Coordinates of C-alpha atoms in Angstrom, one line a residue:
Chain A
K116 CA 246.5 60.0 -66.7
A117 CA 248.7 58.6 -69.4
G118 CA 249.3 54.8 -69.3
V119 CA 252.3 53.0 -69.0
T120 CA 254.9 53.5 -71.6
Q121 CA 257.6 51.2 -72.9
T122 CA 260.5 51.8 -74.8
P123 CA 261.6 50.7 -78.2
R124 CA 258.3 48.9 -79.3
Y125 CA 260.3 46.5 -81.3
L126 CA 263.7 45.7 -81.2
I127 CA 266.0 43.1 -83.3
K128 CA 269.2 42.1 -81.6
T129 CA 271.4 39.2 -82.2
R130 CA 272.4 35.6 -80.1
G131 CA 274.8 37.1 -77.2
Q132 CA 273.7 40.9 -77.6
Q133 CA 272.3 42.5 -74.8
V134 CA 269.6 44.5 -74.6
T135 CA 268.3 46.9 -72.1
L136 CA 263.9 47.8 -71.9
S137 CA 262.6 50.8 -70.6
C138 CA 259.0 51.1 -68.7
S139 CA 257.8 54.5 -67.7
P140 CA 254.7 53.7 -65.2
I141 CA 251.4 55.6 -64.6
S142 CA 252.1 59.0 -62.8
G143 CA 252.1 58.2 -59.0
H144 CA 252.8 54.2 -59.5
R145 CA 255.7 53.0 -57.4
S146 CA 255.5 49.4 -58.3
V147 CA 256.9 48.2 -61.7
S148 CA 256.4 44.1 -62.6
W149 CA 257.9 42.8 -65.7
Y150 CA 257.0 39.8 -67.7
Q151 CA 257.8 37.8 -70.7
Q152 CA 255.1 35.9 -73.0
T153 CA 255.8 33.6 -75.5
P154 CA 253.6 31.6 -77.6
G155 CA 254.6 28.3 -76.1
Q156 CA 254.8 29.6 -72.3
G157 CA 252.3 32.1 -72.2
L158 CA 252.6 35.1 -70.0
Q159 CA 255.3 34.8 -67.0
F160 CA 256.3 36.9 -64.3
L161 CA 260.4 38.1 -64.3
F162 CA 260.6 40.9 -61.4
E163 CA 258.6 43.0 -59.3
Y164 CA 260.0 46.6 -57.8
F165 CA 258.7 48.6 -55.5
S166 CA 260.2 51.7 -54.6
E167 CA 263.6 50.9 -56.0
T168 CA 264.0 47.5 -54.0
Q169 CA 263.3 44.2 -55.4
R170 CA 260.0 42.5 -54.1
N171 CA 259.6 39.8 -56.1
K172 CA 261.4 37.2 -58.6
G173 CA 260.1 35.1 -60.9
N174 CA 262.2 32.0 -61.9
F175 CA 263.7 33.3 -64.8
P176 CA 268.3 33.0 -64.8
G177 CA 270.4 35.3 -64.0
R178 CA 270.9 37.2 -67.6
F179 CA 267.8 38.8 -67.0
S180 CA 268.0 41.7 -64.5
G181 CA 266.0 44.6 -63.7
R182 CA 266.5 48.2 -62.1
Q183 CA 264.1 50.9 -60.6
F184 CA 264.7 54.4 -60.6
S185 CA 263.8 57.1 -58.1
N186 CA 261.3 58.4 -60.0
S187 CA 259.7 54.7 -60.6
R188 CA 260.5 54.3 -64.1
S189 CA 262.0 51.0 -64.7
E190 CA 264.7 49.2 -67.1
M191 CA 265.2 46.0 -67.9
N192 CA 268.5 44.1 -68.9
V193 CA 268.6 40.5 -70.3
S194 CA 272.4 39.7 -71.1
T195 CA 273.9 37.2 -73.6
L196 CA 270.7 36.9 -75.5
E197 CA 269.5 33.7 -76.7
L198 CA 266.9 32.8 -79.4
G199 CA 264.7 31.6 -77.0
D200 CA 264.2 35.3 -75.2
S201 CA 262.4 36.3 -78.4
A202 CA 259.1 36.9 -77.0
L203 CA 256.3 39.9 -75.8
Y204 CA 258.0 41.7 -72.8
L205 CA 255.2 43.6 -70.9
C206 CA 255.9 45.9 -67.7
A207 CA 252.8 46.5 -65.5
S208 CA 252.4 49.1 -63.4
A209 CA 250.7 49.7 -59.8
S210 CA 250.3 52.1 -57.2
G211 CA 251.1 50.1 -54.3
S212 CA 252.4 46.6 -54.7
Q213 CA 249.1 44.7 -53.6
E214 CA 246.8 46.8 -56.0
T215 CA 245.8 46.4 -59.5
Q216 CA 248.5 46.1 -62.3
Y217 CA 248.1 48.0 -65.4
F218 CA 250.1 46.8 -68.7
G219 CA 251.8 48.3 -71.0
P220 CA 251.8 47.8 -74.8
G221 CA 255.1 45.7 -74.4
T222 CA 258.1 45.4 -76.4
R223 CA 258.6 42.7 -79.0
L224 CA 262.3 41.1 -78.9
L225 CA 263.2 39.3 -82.0
V226 CA 266.8 37.7 -81.3
L227 CA 268.1 36.3 -84.6
Chain B
D259 CA 251.6 26.6 -61.8
A260 CA 248.4 29.0 -62.2
K261 CA 245.7 28.5 -59.2
T262 CA 243.0 28.8 -62.3
T263 CA 241.5 27.0 -64.7
Q264 CA 239.7 28.3 -67.7
P265 CA 238.3 26.6 -70.8
P266 CA 240.6 27.4 -73.7
S267 CA 238.1 28.7 -75.9
M268 CA 234.7 30.1 -76.3
D269 CA 232.2 31.4 -79.0
C270 CA 229.2 34.1 -78.5
A271 CA 227.3 35.5 -80.9
E272 CA 227.4 39.3 -81.3
G273 CA 225.1 41.2 -79.1
R274 CA 224.4 38.5 -76.5
A275 CA 226.3 38.2 -72.9
A276 CA 229.5 36.4 -72.7
N277 CA 229.7 34.2 -69.9
L278 CA 233.2 33.3 -69.2
P279 CA 233.8 30.5 -66.6
C280 CA 236.8 30.2 -63.8
N281 CA 237.7 27.3 -61.5
H282 CA 239.9 28.8 -58.1
S283 CA 238.4 25.9 -56.1
T284 CA 242.1 26.2 -54.1
I285 CA 241.6 29.9 -53.3
S286 CA 242.4 31.3 -50.0
G287 CA 240.5 33.8 -47.5
N288 CA 242.9 36.5 -48.1
E289 CA 242.7 36.3 -52.1
Y290 CA 240.8 38.2 -54.9
V291 CA 240.0 37.6 -58.4
Y292 CA 240.9 39.2 -61.3
W293 CA 240.3 39.4 -65.0
Y294 CA 242.3 40.9 -67.9
R295 CA 242.0 40.4 -71.1
Q296 CA 244.2 40.4 -73.6
I297 CA 243.4 41.3 -77.2
H298 CA 246.3 40.3 -79.8
S299 CA 249.5 41.3 -79.6
Q300 CA 248.3 44.1 -77.3
G301 CA 249.1 44.7 -73.6
P302 CA 246.8 42.5 -71.1
Q303 CA 244.0 45.1 -70.1
Y304 CA 242.3 45.3 -66.7
I305 CA 238.8 44.5 -66.5
I306 CA 237.4 43.7 -63.4
H307 CA 238.4 42.2 -59.5
G308 CA 236.5 41.1 -56.3
L309 CA 236.8 39.2 -53.0
K310 CA 233.7 38.1 -51.9
N311 CA 230.8 40.0 -53.4
N312 CA 229.9 40.4 -57.5
E313 CA 231.5 43.4 -59.0
T314 CA 230.4 45.6 -61.8
N315 CA 231.8 48.2 -63.9
E316 CA 231.4 49.9 -67.4
M317 CA 233.4 47.2 -69.2
A318 CA 231.3 43.6 -67.5
S319 CA 230.0 41.9 -64.1
L320 CA 232.0 39.8 -62.2
I321 CA 230.0 37.0 -60.1
I322 CA 231.9 34.6 -57.8
T323 CA 230.0 32.1 -56.0
E324 CA 229.3 32.0 -52.0
D325 CA 232.0 29.1 -51.8
R326 CA 234.4 31.2 -53.4
K327 CA 235.7 28.3 -55.6
S328 CA 234.5 29.7 -58.7
S329 CA 233.6 32.6 -60.8
T330 CA 232.2 33.8 -64.0
L331 CA 233.1 37.4 -65.8
I332 CA 230.0 38.5 -68.1
L333 CA 230.4 40.7 -71.4
P334 CA 226.5 41.8 -71.2
H335 CA 226.5 42.7 -74.8
A336 CA 229.4 41.2 -76.8
T337 CA 230.8 42.9 -79.9
L338 CA 233.4 41.8 -82.1
R339 CA 236.2 44.5 -80.5
D340 CA 235.9 42.0 -77.2
T341 CA 237.3 39.2 -79.4
A342 CA 240.4 38.7 -77.5
V343 CA 242.2 36.0 -74.5
Y344 CA 240.6 36.4 -71.1
Y345 CA 242.9 35.5 -68.4
C346 CA 241.1 34.9 -64.9
I347 CA 243.9 35.4 -61.8
V348 CA 243.8 34.8 -58.1
R349 CA 246.1 37.0 -56.7
V350 CA 247.8 36.6 -53.1
A351 CA 246.9 39.9 -51.2
N352 CA 250.1 39.4 -49.1
R353 CA 253.3 41.3 -49.2
D354 CA 255.4 38.0 -51.7
D355 CA 252.5 38.9 -54.0
K356 CA 253.1 37.3 -57.5
I357 CA 250.8 37.2 -60.5
I358 CA 250.9 33.9 -62.0
F359 CA 248.7 33.8 -65.4
G360 CA 247.5 30.8 -66.8
K361 CA 246.6 29.5 -70.5
G362 CA 243.3 32.2 -70.4
T363 CA 240.1 31.7 -72.6
R364 CA 239.8 32.8 -76.4
L365 CA 236.9 34.1 -76.9
H366 CA 235.6 34.1 -80.2
I367 CA 232.8 36.5 -81.2
L368 CA 230.9 35.7 -84.0
P369 CA 229.1 37.8 -86.4

């Protein structure tokens, strides 16, 4: 089976812009979770989607949003980018909400 | 906050067994212990998980103490490619599941 794929792999944006990141889960997986990783804060949970519904949410401002489509693919959107949003954004998929998560390679976002 | 405590770093000689400890003294009965590792700038890689019994797969062994308050991940024959940050995670097995990563252990394999 193909693994979790994330696009784009690298992205450069400027402050105030918005960005949309995409995640395609492993075939058959219905749960997609998003994480932000920075050197200072480590890996932090953003949100989880299961069957197009947000099941869980971390402590991030409303500028961070996501959605999941009927084919389980997920997108994450960050509006009004700030310098501190520069990070590696990771997506993980699982067959069910309580199952083992498998991570994608991540999208590295740089905000200038 | 993460529910696990791990040493920030460890060294291990190549070819030897790497034993990575993790404390999870507040673990609940329905929580699993998961281990992931992250090689520089890549996504975390699932290694192994367990509830009560010791587990073994092609990558590693997981030893969980009888009181479940700590565990040890064992890489039986460490190689340079095992250099990574290893995360021990306690995962609540209910509807409001949320994975919280701690700082992990940076494992250095010495040639």
